[in-house]
Amino acid sequence: MHISVIGCGYLGAVHAAGLAAFGHDVVGIDVDADKVARLAAGQAPFFEPGLADLLAAATGSLRFTTDLEAAAGCTVHFVCVGTPQLPGENAADVSHVEAAVEMLVPYLRPGDVVVGKSTVPVGTAEALLAELRGACPGVTLVWNPEFLREGHAVQDTLHPDRLVVGLAEDGDADHARAVLREVYARPIAGGVPVIETDLATAQLVKAAANSFLATKISFINAMAEVCEASGGDVVQLAAAIGHDARIGQQFLRAGLGFGGGCLPKDIRAFMARAGELGADQALAFLREVDAINLRRRVRMVDLARAECHGSIVGRRIAILGAAFKPDSDDVRDSPALSVAAQMSLQGAEVVVTDPQAIDNARRRWPDLKYAFTAEEAATGADLVLLLTEWREYVDLDPHELGALVQRRRVLDGRNALDPARWRAAGWTYRALGRPLTEARSS
Ligand code: UGA
């Protein structure tokens, strides 16, 4: 099939390469000429494990351009542009989605299918479909939300755990269903379940999934707060409740909480949309989910201050991690950078390091100091904070790092280090939601 993918960010670039891997002829279109040039040269414009290999494997069936006219001749058009939070509001900005569909119109022909992948407030797809029906009869729209995780985007794209296809309730549904089944013929043949819904449900599935994940993280972080107040150990608690198959172990890692370009803004946009629909009470709990999450960042700074005997002014603080999660260079709403910035504003001499995200972090927070290695960041440090659990930080040798620091004090913001190992190397180890003493937390 000839397929266009509009928007080549963290979602679209991987999706375009994945579609090429499924055997289609794909053109990725983006307004960012620099990004397009890098993709066209087979380079991933952001850090995503496996993406460069996927791009290399697709040579010949995958191209990238800034020219929307390249969509002409394609029969399926994926819309993968961003829907960021509106400044000063909870709601999402859907203007890029609206603009993408509007700009596609001159190149659409009867029988074409426009496929929405961006995360949008429920009702957006219906409005776009109405517009498309007026502007280009015979063209239909389906909603096919994306569930890929940054850092695992290639695996999630090639081997999704489900495909959700939201169809408009009219005569075009059969055609759209057949087209989507052909697009995803390869994963479907591999046994991936397809869930067909109406348009509203498909849009809601995405908002609901991310809200559930955010709630799960904030739940365990709320338990961490109670553990801190009572002397309990949230890591042991999470492991114990996670053995119940109905609860499960995943997404119960307590710590600094969730960030990134999706979970925080998606729960806020969901609340905003529910409010517009008169269902705000139903999602009032998400306000608390958001509040618990943001409190963890403040708590981390408080813990650092307590470790420094009441003041971080002038203290050299090494921060390991700037990306919002490991295996990504994405710093959007990064909890690690938020803590780093707060501490810097409060007078600490903060040095941030990250294996991949320093450039992005520097663009966002140019006034912070950056180091290229954990060792460089830790040299002379009064306190070390692990805020993004990159494998190489988890594997650090506490003896070797201990030789570089001013004081052997580490705060584990992700409950990722082995307390016994660090304490055995002479470090004071503290973590969110865990007791202070060795005997009980190791
Ligand atoms: C999230 C969803 O997991 C994807 O399914 C979805 O497709 C994507 O948003 C999206 O909407 O596009 P992502 O933002 O890449 O994916 O990252 P996650 O793996 O969900 O992690 C989000 C945040 O939660 C990270 O900051 C992570 O450190 C934090 N987290 C995760 C925890 O604090 N504890 C956990 O146990 C798990």
Tab-separated table of N, CA and C in Angstrom, residues 67-193:
chain	number	residue	atom	x	y	z
A	67	ASP	N	7.373	18.219	1.802
A	67	ASP	CA	6.377	18.598	0.808
A	67	ASP	C	5.109	17.757	0.944
A	68	LEU	N	4.044	18.406	1.373
A	68	LEU	CA	2.797	17.672	1.604
A	68	LEU	C	2.223	17.061	0.318
A	69	GLU	N	2.636	17.613	-0.815
A	69	GLU	CA	2.148	17.085	-2.092
A	69	GLU	C	2.510	15.608	-2.247
A	70	ALA	N	3.536	15.172	-1.502
A	70	ALA	CA	3.937	13.759	-1.563
A	70	ALA	C	2.815	12.830	-1.107
A	71	ALA	N	1.813	13.402	-0.415
A	71	ALA	CA	0.679	12.578	0.033
A	71	ALA	C	-0.221	12.197	-1.136
A	72	ALA	N	-0.115	12.964	-2.233
A	72	ALA	CA	-0.940	12.644	-3.409
A	72	ALA	C	-0.512	11.269	-3.919
A	73	GLY	N	-1.471	10.436	-4.227
A	73	GLY	CA	-1.124	9.087	-4.705
A	73	GLY	C	-1.093	8.060	-3.588
A	74	CYS	N	-1.028	8.526	-2.358
A	74	CYS	CA	-1.156	7.592	-1.232
A	74	CYS	C	-2.650	7.363	-0.984
A	75	THR	N	-3.002	6.188	-0.491
A	75	THR	CA	-4.427	5.902	-0.239
A	75	THR	C	-4.762	5.893	1.247
A	76	VAL	N	-3.723	5.811	2.063
A	76	VAL	CA	-3.921	5.851	3.510
A	76	VAL	C	-3.019	6.943	4.066
A	77	HIS	N	-3.575	7.764	4.960
A	77	HIS	CA	-2.830	8.919	5.471
A	77	HIS	C	-2.908	8.915	6.996
A	78	PHE	N	-1.774	8.647	7.641
A	78	PHE	CA	-1.733	8.633	9.105
A	78	PHE	C	-1.409	10.032	9.631
A	79	VAL	N	-2.195	10.492	10.589
A	79	VAL	CA	-1.945	11.795	11.213
A	79	VAL	C	-1.293	11.545	12.575
A	80	CYS	N	-0.021	11.930	12.685
A	80	CYS	CA	0.782	11.617	13.887
A	80	CYS	C	1.363	12.873	14.517
A	81	VAL	N	0.714	14.008	14.345
A	81	VAL	CA	1.264	15.261	14.878
A	81	VAL	C	0.954	15.392	16.372
A	82	GLY	N	1.662	16.288	17.030
A	82	GLY	CA	1.549	16.424	18.476
A	82	GLY	C	0.302	17.174	18.921
A	83	THR	N	-0.113	16.901	20.170
A	83	THR	CA	-1.238	17.616	20.783
A	83	THR	C	-0.794	18.078	22.175
A	84	PRO	N	0.084	19.092	22.213
A	84	PRO	CA	0.626	19.520	23.517
A	84	PRO	C	-0.425	20.204	24.382
A	85	GLN	N	-0.075	20.384	25.648
A	85	GLN	CA	-0.970	21.104	26.555
A	85	GLN	C	-0.994	22.573	26.156
A	86	LEU	N	-2.176	23.173	26.143
A	86	LEU	CA	-2.275	24.605	25.836
A	86	LEU	C	-1.641	25.401	26.963
A	87	PRO	N	-0.866	26.438	26.653
A	87	PRO	CA	-0.236	27.214	27.725
A	87	PRO	C	-1.284	27.765	28.698
A	88	GLY	N	-1.050	27.538	29.976
A	88	GLY	CA	-1.943	28.088	31.001
A	88	GLY	C	-3.283	27.381	31.130
A	89	GLU	N	-3.448	26.270	30.412
A	89	GLU	CA	-4.717	25.534	30.490
A	89	GLU	C	-4.441	24.051	30.650
A	90	ASN	N	-5.467	23.315	31.057
A	90	ASN	CA	-5.325	21.858	31.106
A	90	ASN	C	-5.557	21.223	29.741
A	91	ALA	N	-6.330	21.907	28.901
A	91	ALA	CA	-6.779	21.302	27.639
A	91	ALA	C	-5.627	21.096	26.653
A	92	ALA	N	-5.836	20.169	25.726
A	92	ALA	CA	-4.845	19.900	24.685
A	92	ALA	C	-5.043	20.854	23.511
A	93	ASP	N	-3.939	21.153	22.862
A	93	ASP	CA	-3.967	21.981	21.653
A	93	ASP	C	-4.072	21.043	20.448
A	94	VAL	N	-5.258	21.012	19.828
A	94	VAL	CA	-5.451	20.090	18.697
A	94	VAL	C	-5.255	20.797	17.354
A	95	SER	N	-4.710	22.008	17.394
A	95	SER	CA	-4.632	22.786	16.156
A	95	SER	C	-3.717	22.124	15.109
A	96	HIS	N	-2.674	21.406	15.576
A	96	HIS	CA	-1.792	20.753	14.599
A	96	HIS	C	-2.528	19.616	13.879
A	97	VAL	N	-3.392	18.919	14.605
A	97	VAL	CA	-4.171	17.829	13.997
A	97	VAL	C	-5.144	18.424	12.978
A	98	GLU	N	-5.820	19.479	13.398
A	98	GLU	CA	-6.788	20.116	12.495
A	98	GLU	C	-6.080	20.630	11.241
A	99	ALA	N	-4.917	21.263	11.448
A	99	ALA	CA	-4.187	21.824	10.303
A	99	ALA	C	-3.711	20.710	9.369
A	100	ALA	N	-3.245	19.597	9.956
A	100	ALA	CA	-2.742	18.489	9.121
A	100	ALA	C	-3.849	17.956	8.226
A	101	VAL	N	-5.033	17.773	8.789
A	101	VAL	CA	-6.145	17.229	7.995
A	101	VAL	C	-6.560	18.242	6.924
A	102	GLU	N	-6.617	19.498	7.326
A	102	GLU	CA	-7.016	20.546	6.378
A	102	GLU	C	-6.023	20.626	5.202
A	103	MET	N	-4.748	20.513	5.514
A	103	MET	CA	-3.735	20.622	4.453
A	103	MET	C	-3.693	19.378	3.565
A	104	LEU	N	-4.189	18.273	4.110
A	104	LEU	CA	-4.235	17.043	3.303
A	104	LEU	C	-5.325	17.109	2.234
A	105	VAL	N	-6.376	17.866	2.541
A	105	VAL	CA	-7.590	17.846	1.715
A	105	VAL	C	-7.328	17.919	0.198
A	106	PRO	N	-6.474	18.848	-0.265
A	106	PRO	CA	-6.291	18.936	-1.734
A	106	PRO	C	-5.724	17.667	-2.363
A	107	TYR	N	-5.117	16.804	-1.550
A	107	TYR	CA	-4.450	15.619	-2.107
A	107	TYR	C	-5.249	14.335	-1.914
A	108	LEU	N	-6.434	14.461	-1.338
A	108	LEU	CA	-7.231	13.255	-1.059
A	108	LEU	C	-8.130	12.920	-2.235
A	109	ARG	N	-8.342	11.610	-2.441
A	109	ARG	CA	-9.240	11.154	-3.509
A	109	ARG	C	-10.276	10.208	-2.913
A	110	PRO	N	-11.437	10.083	-3.574
A	110	PRO	CA	-12.455	9.166	-3.035
A	110	PRO	C	-11.858	7.780	-2.787
A	111	GLY	N	-12.201	7.201	-1.661
A	111	GLY	CA	-11.666	5.878	-1.297
A	111	GLY	C	-10.495	5.966	-0.338
A	112	ASP	N	-9.870	7.156	-0.257
A	112	ASP	CA	-8.743	7.313	0.677
A	112	ASP	C	-9.241	7.209	2.132
A	113	VAL	N	-8.346	6.771	2.992
A	113	VAL	CA	-8.681	6.696	4.415
A	113	VAL	C	-7.674	7.539	5.200
A	114	VAL	N	-8.194	8.472	5.981
A	114	VAL	CA	-7.355	9.265	6.884
A	114	VAL	C	-7.414	8.571	8.252
A	115	VAL	N	-6.236	8.303	8.829
A	115	VAL	CA	-6.176	7.554	10.084
A	115	VAL	C	-5.570	8.444	11.165
A	116	GLY	N	-6.352	8.748	12.172
A	116	GLY	CA	-5.845	9.562	13.280
A	116	GLY	C	-5.097	8.695	14.285
A	117	LYS	N	-3.874	9.109	14.613
A	117	LYS	CA	-3.094	8.387	15.635
A	117	LYS	C	-2.786	9.277	16.826
A	118	SER	N	-2.800	10.587	16.612
A	118	SER	CA	-2.494	11.518	17.701
A	118	SER	C	-3.473	11.299	18.858
A	119	THR	N	-3.018	11.658	20.067
A	119	THR	CA	-3.900	11.558	21.240
A	119	THR	C	-4.756	12.819	21.295
A	120	VAL	N	-6.080	12.649	21.141
A	120	VAL	CA	-6.954	13.829	21.043
A	120	VAL	C	-8.107	13.736	22.036
A	121	PRO	N	-8.670	14.876	22.423
A	121	PRO	CA	-9.868	14.842	23.260
A	121	PRO	C	-11.026	14.208	22.487
A	122	VAL	N	-11.815	13.389	23.189
A	122	VAL	CA	-12.937	12.724	22.505
A	122	VAL	C	-13.857	13.779	21.872
A	123	GLY	N	-14.243	13.509	20.647
A	123	GLY	CA	-15.057	14.458	19.881
A	123	GLY	C	-14.270	15.088	18.744
A	124	THR	N	-12.946	15.063	18.863
A	124	THR	CA	-12.106	15.651	17.813
A	124	THR	C	-12.292	14.895	16.495
A	125	ALA	N	-12.290	13.574	16.565
A	125	ALA	CA	-12.392	12.763	15.341
A	125	ALA	C	-13.711	13.013	14.623
A	126	GLU	N	-14.791	13.127	15.406
A	126	GLU	CA	-16.108	13.334	14.806
A	126	GLU	C	-16.133	14.668	14.048
A	127	ALA	N	-15.514	15.692	14.648
A	127	ALA	CA	-15.481	17.010	13.998
A	127	ALA	C	-14.642	16.954	12.721
A	128	LEU	N	-13.529	16.239	12.778
A	128	LEU	CA	-12.674	16.125	11.588
A	128	LEU	C	-13.399	15.361	10.484
A	129	LEU	N	-14.129	14.326	10.871
A	129	LEU	CA	-14.857	13.525	9.869
A	129	LEU	C	-15.907	14.385	9.168
A	130	ALA	N	-16.598	15.198	9.947
A	130	ALA	CA	-17.628	16.061	9.362
A	130	ALA	C	-16.984	17.005	8.346
A	131	GLU	N	-15.835	17.522	8.715
A	131	GLU	CA	-15.133	18.439	7.814
A	131	GLU	C	-14.702	17.718	6.538
A	132	LEU	N	-14.162	16.525	6.708
A	132	LEU	CA	-13.696	15.754	5.551
A	132	LEU	C	-14.854	15.411	4.614
A	133	ARG	N	-15.986	15.042	5.208
A	133	ARG	CA	-17.144	14.669	4.380
A	133	ARG	C	-17.588	15.841	3.520
A	134	GLY	N	-17.500	17.053	4.103
A	134	GLY	CA	-17.883	18.239	3.332
A	134	GLY	C	-16.870	18.543	2.251
A	135	ALA	N	-15.592	18.417	2.586
A	135	ALA	CA	-14.528	18.861	1.666
A	135	ALA	C	-14.188	17.816	0.616
A	136	CYS	N	-14.237	16.564	0.956
A	136	CYS	CA	-13.878	15.518	-0.013
A	136	CYS	C	-14.751	14.277	0.158
A	137	PRO	N	-15.881	14.278	-0.505
A	137	PRO	CA	-16.791	13.137	-0.428
A	137	PRO	C	-16.066	11.850	-0.836
A	138	GLY	N	-16.386	10.761	-0.143
A	138	GLY	CA	-15.763	9.479	-0.486
A	138	GLY	C	-14.509	9.189	0.319
A	139	VAL	N	-14.074	10.203	1.094
A	139	VAL	CA	-12.912	9.975	1.963
A	139	VAL	C	-13.442	9.721	3.369
A	140	THR	N	-12.880	8.734	4.046
A	140	THR	CA	-13.349	8.484	5.415
A	140	THR	C	-12.205	8.588	6.414
A	141	LEU	N	-12.603	8.562	7.682
A	141	LEU	CA	-11.633	8.748	8.756
A	141	LEU	C	-11.810	7.631	9.782
A	142	VAL	N	-10.702	7.083	10.258
A	142	VAL	CA	-10.761	6.133	11.375
A	142	VAL	C	-9.829	6.644	12.469
A	143	TRP	N	-10.068	6.182	13.706
A	143	TRP	CA	-9.165	6.564	14.790
A	143	TRP	C	-8.468	5.313	15.306
A	144	ASN	N	-7.148	5.384	15.304
A	144	ASN	CA	-6.315	4.212	15.590
A	144	ASN	C	-5.229	4.635	16.589
A	145	PRO	N	-5.603	4.775	17.876
A	145	PRO	CA	-4.653	5.323	18.853
A	145	PRO	C	-3.385	4.497	18.955
A	146	GLU	N	-2.324	5.188	19.371
A	146	GLU	CA	-0.997	4.574	19.462
A	146	GLU	C	-0.658	4.339	20.934
A	147	PHE	N	-0.068	3.198	21.224
A	147	PHE	CA	0.260	2.885	22.626
A	147	PHE	C	1.753	2.697	22.848
A	148	LEU	N	2.569	3.153	21.884
A	148	LEU	CA	4.008	2.894	22.027
A	148	LEU	C	4.610	3.689	23.190
A	149	ARG	N	5.599	3.090	23.810
A	149	ARG	CA	6.345	3.747	24.886
A	149	ARG	C	7.676	4.215	24.331
A	150	GLU	N	8.080	5.426	24.662
A	150	GLU	CA	9.418	5.869	24.261
A	150	GLU	C	10.441	4.936	24.908
A	151	GLY	N	11.511	4.698	24.186
A	151	GLY	CA	12.515	3.755	24.692
A	151	GLY	C	12.236	2.321	24.274
A	152	HIS	N	10.961	2.036	23.969
A	152	HIS	CA	10.578	0.700	23.478
A	152	HIS	C	9.738	0.846	22.215
A	153	ALA	N	9.881	1.989	21.547
A	153	ALA	CA	8.941	2.341	20.476
A	153	ALA	C	9.007	1.373	19.293
A	154	VAL	N	10.218	0.889	18.976
A	154	VAL	CA	10.340	-0.010	17.823
A	154	VAL	C	9.621	-1.330	18.117
A	155	GLN	N	9.915	-1.893	19.266
A	155	GLN	CA	9.272	-3.149	19.677
A	155	GLN	C	7.747	-2.967	19.737
A	156	ASP	N	7.290	-1.865	20.348
A	156	ASP	CA	5.848	-1.647	20.501
A	156	ASP	C	5.159	-1.438	19.150
A	157	THR	N	5.902	-0.871	18.180
A	157	THR	CA	5.313	-0.630	16.853
A	157	THR	C	5.262	-1.934	16.043
A	158	LEU	N	6.343	-2.693	16.096
A	158	LEU	CA	6.375	-3.930	15.295
A	158	LEU	C	5.531	-5.030	15.942
A	159	HIS	N	5.457	-5.000	17.271
A	159	HIS	CA	4.716	-6.056	17.984
A	159	HIS	C	3.759	-5.426	18.992
A	160	PRO	N	2.751	-4.716	18.514
A	160	PRO	CA	1.831	-4.069	19.463
A	160	PRO	C	1.040	-5.121	20.243
A	161	ASP	N	0.609	-4.760	21.472
A	161	ASP	CA	-0.174	-5.758	22.214
A	161	ASP	C	-1.638	-5.746	21.821
A	162	ARG	N	-2.083	-4.680	21.180
A	162	ARG	CA	-3.430	-4.667	20.602
A	162	ARG	C	-3.506	-3.556	19.572
A	163	LEU	N	-4.469	-3.679	18.649
A	163	LEU	CA	-4.747	-2.611	17.691
A	163	LEU	C	-6.179	-2.170	17.942
A	164	VAL	N	-6.356	-0.892	18.175
A	164	VAL	CA	-7.706	-0.359	18.382
A	164	VAL	C	-8.076	0.443	17.147
A	165	VAL	N	-9.201	0.115	16.555
A	165	VAL	CA	-9.623	0.781	15.321
A	165	VAL	C	-11.021	1.340	15.539
A	166	GLY	N	-11.112	2.661	15.595
A	166	GLY	CA	-12.404	3.320	15.777
A	166	GLY	C	-12.984	3.694	14.426
A	167	LEU	N	-14.170	3.156	14.143
A	167	LEU	CA	-14.779	3.342	12.819
A	167	LEU	C	-15.995	4.249	12.913
A	168	ALA	N	-16.181	5.066	11.867
A	168	ALA	CA	-17.383	5.890	11.790
A	168	ALA	C	-18.564	4.974	11.470
A	169	GLU	N	-19.722	5.327	12.054
A	169	GLU	CA	-20.874	4.440	11.857
A	169	GLU	C	-21.623	4.826	10.590
A	170	ASP	N	-21.118	4.413	9.470
A	170	ASP	CA	-21.831	4.652	8.211
A	170	ASP	C	-21.354	3.651	7.172
A	171	GLY	N	-21.743	3.856	5.955
A	171	GLY	CA	-21.445	2.915	4.879
A	171	GLY	C	-19.967	2.750	4.590
A	172	ASP	N	-19.157	3.758	5.002
A	172	ASP	CA	-17.728	3.674	4.708
A	172	ASP	C	-16.984	2.745	5.661
A	173	ALA	N	-17.665	2.305	6.723
A	173	ALA	CA	-16.962	1.544	7.770
A	173	ALA	C	-16.361	0.256	7.210
A	174	ASP	N	-17.086	-0.423	6.345
A	174	ASP	CA	-16.573	-1.704	5.824
A	174	ASP	C	-15.286	-1.488	5.038
A	175	HIS	N	-15.306	-0.440	4.209
A	175	HIS	CA	-14.108	-0.122	3.419
A	175	HIS	C	-12.942	0.215	4.350
A	176	ALA	N	-13.196	1.088	5.341
A	176	ALA	CA	-12.131	1.505	6.270
A	176	ALA	C	-11.592	0.309	7.043
A	177	ARG	N	-12.507	-0.562	7.491
A	177	ARG	CA	-12.085	-1.762	8.239
A	177	ARG	C	-11.147	-2.606	7.385
A	178	ALA	N	-11.524	-2.807	6.107
A	178	ALA	CA	-10.713	-3.643	5.208
A	178	ALA	C	-9.339	-3.003	4.978
A	179	VAL	N	-9.319	-1.685	4.821
A	179	VAL	CA	-8.049	-0.988	4.579
A	179	VAL	C	-7.128	-1.136	5.786
A	180	LEU	N	-7.673	-0.912	6.988
A	180	LEU	CA	-6.835	-1.022	8.195
A	180	LEU	C	-6.332	-2.451	8.408
A	181	ARG	N	-7.157	-3.426	8.043
A	181	ARG	CA	-6.715	-4.827	8.184
A	181	ARG	C	-5.582	-5.126	7.206
A	182	GLU	N	-5.626	-4.454	6.051
A	182	GLU	CA	-4.533	-4.649	5.088
A	182	GLU	C	-3.253	-3.934	5.575
A	183	VAL	N	-3.431	-2.721	6.107
A	183	VAL	CA	-2.265	-1.980	6.628
A	183	VAL	C	-1.541	-2.825	7.674
A	184	TYR	N	-2.313	-3.421	8.572
A	184	TYR	CA	-1.724	-4.159	9.696
A	184	TYR	C	-1.750	-5.676	9.465
A	185	ALA	N	-1.765	-6.080	8.182
A	185	ALA	CA	-1.883	-7.517	7.884
A	185	ALA	C	-0.803	-8.320	8.600
A	186	ARG	N	0.404	-7.762	8.648
A	186	ARG	CA	1.505	-8.545	9.219
A	186	ARG	C	1.332	-8.769	10.733
A	187	PRO	N	1.165	-7.731	11.524
A	187	PRO	CA	0.963	-8.019	12.959
A	187	PRO	C	-0.318	-8.816	13.226
A	188	ILE	N	-1.346	-8.580	12.421
A	188	ILE	CA	-2.594	-9.334	12.643
A	188	ILE	C	-2.333	-10.831	12.393
A	189	ALA	N	-1.570	-11.119	11.318
A	189	ALA	CA	-1.229	-12.527	11.036
A	189	ALA	C	-0.415	-13.114	12.184
A	190	GLY	N	0.316	-12.248	12.883
A	190	GLY	CA	1.114	-12.700	14.031
A	190	GLY	C	0.294	-12.872	15.297
A	191	GLY	N	-1.004	-12.605	15.201
A	191	GLY	CA	-1.881	-12.879	16.339
A	191	GLY	C	-2.257	-11.666	17.181
A	192	VAL	N	-1.892	-10.467	16.744
A	192	VAL	CA	-2.237	-9.272	17.534
A	192	VAL	C	-3.759	-9.057	17.505
A	193	PRO	N	-4.385	-8.919	18.659
A	193	PRO	CA	-5.834	-8.721	18.665
A	193	PRO	C	-6.241	-7.349	18.114
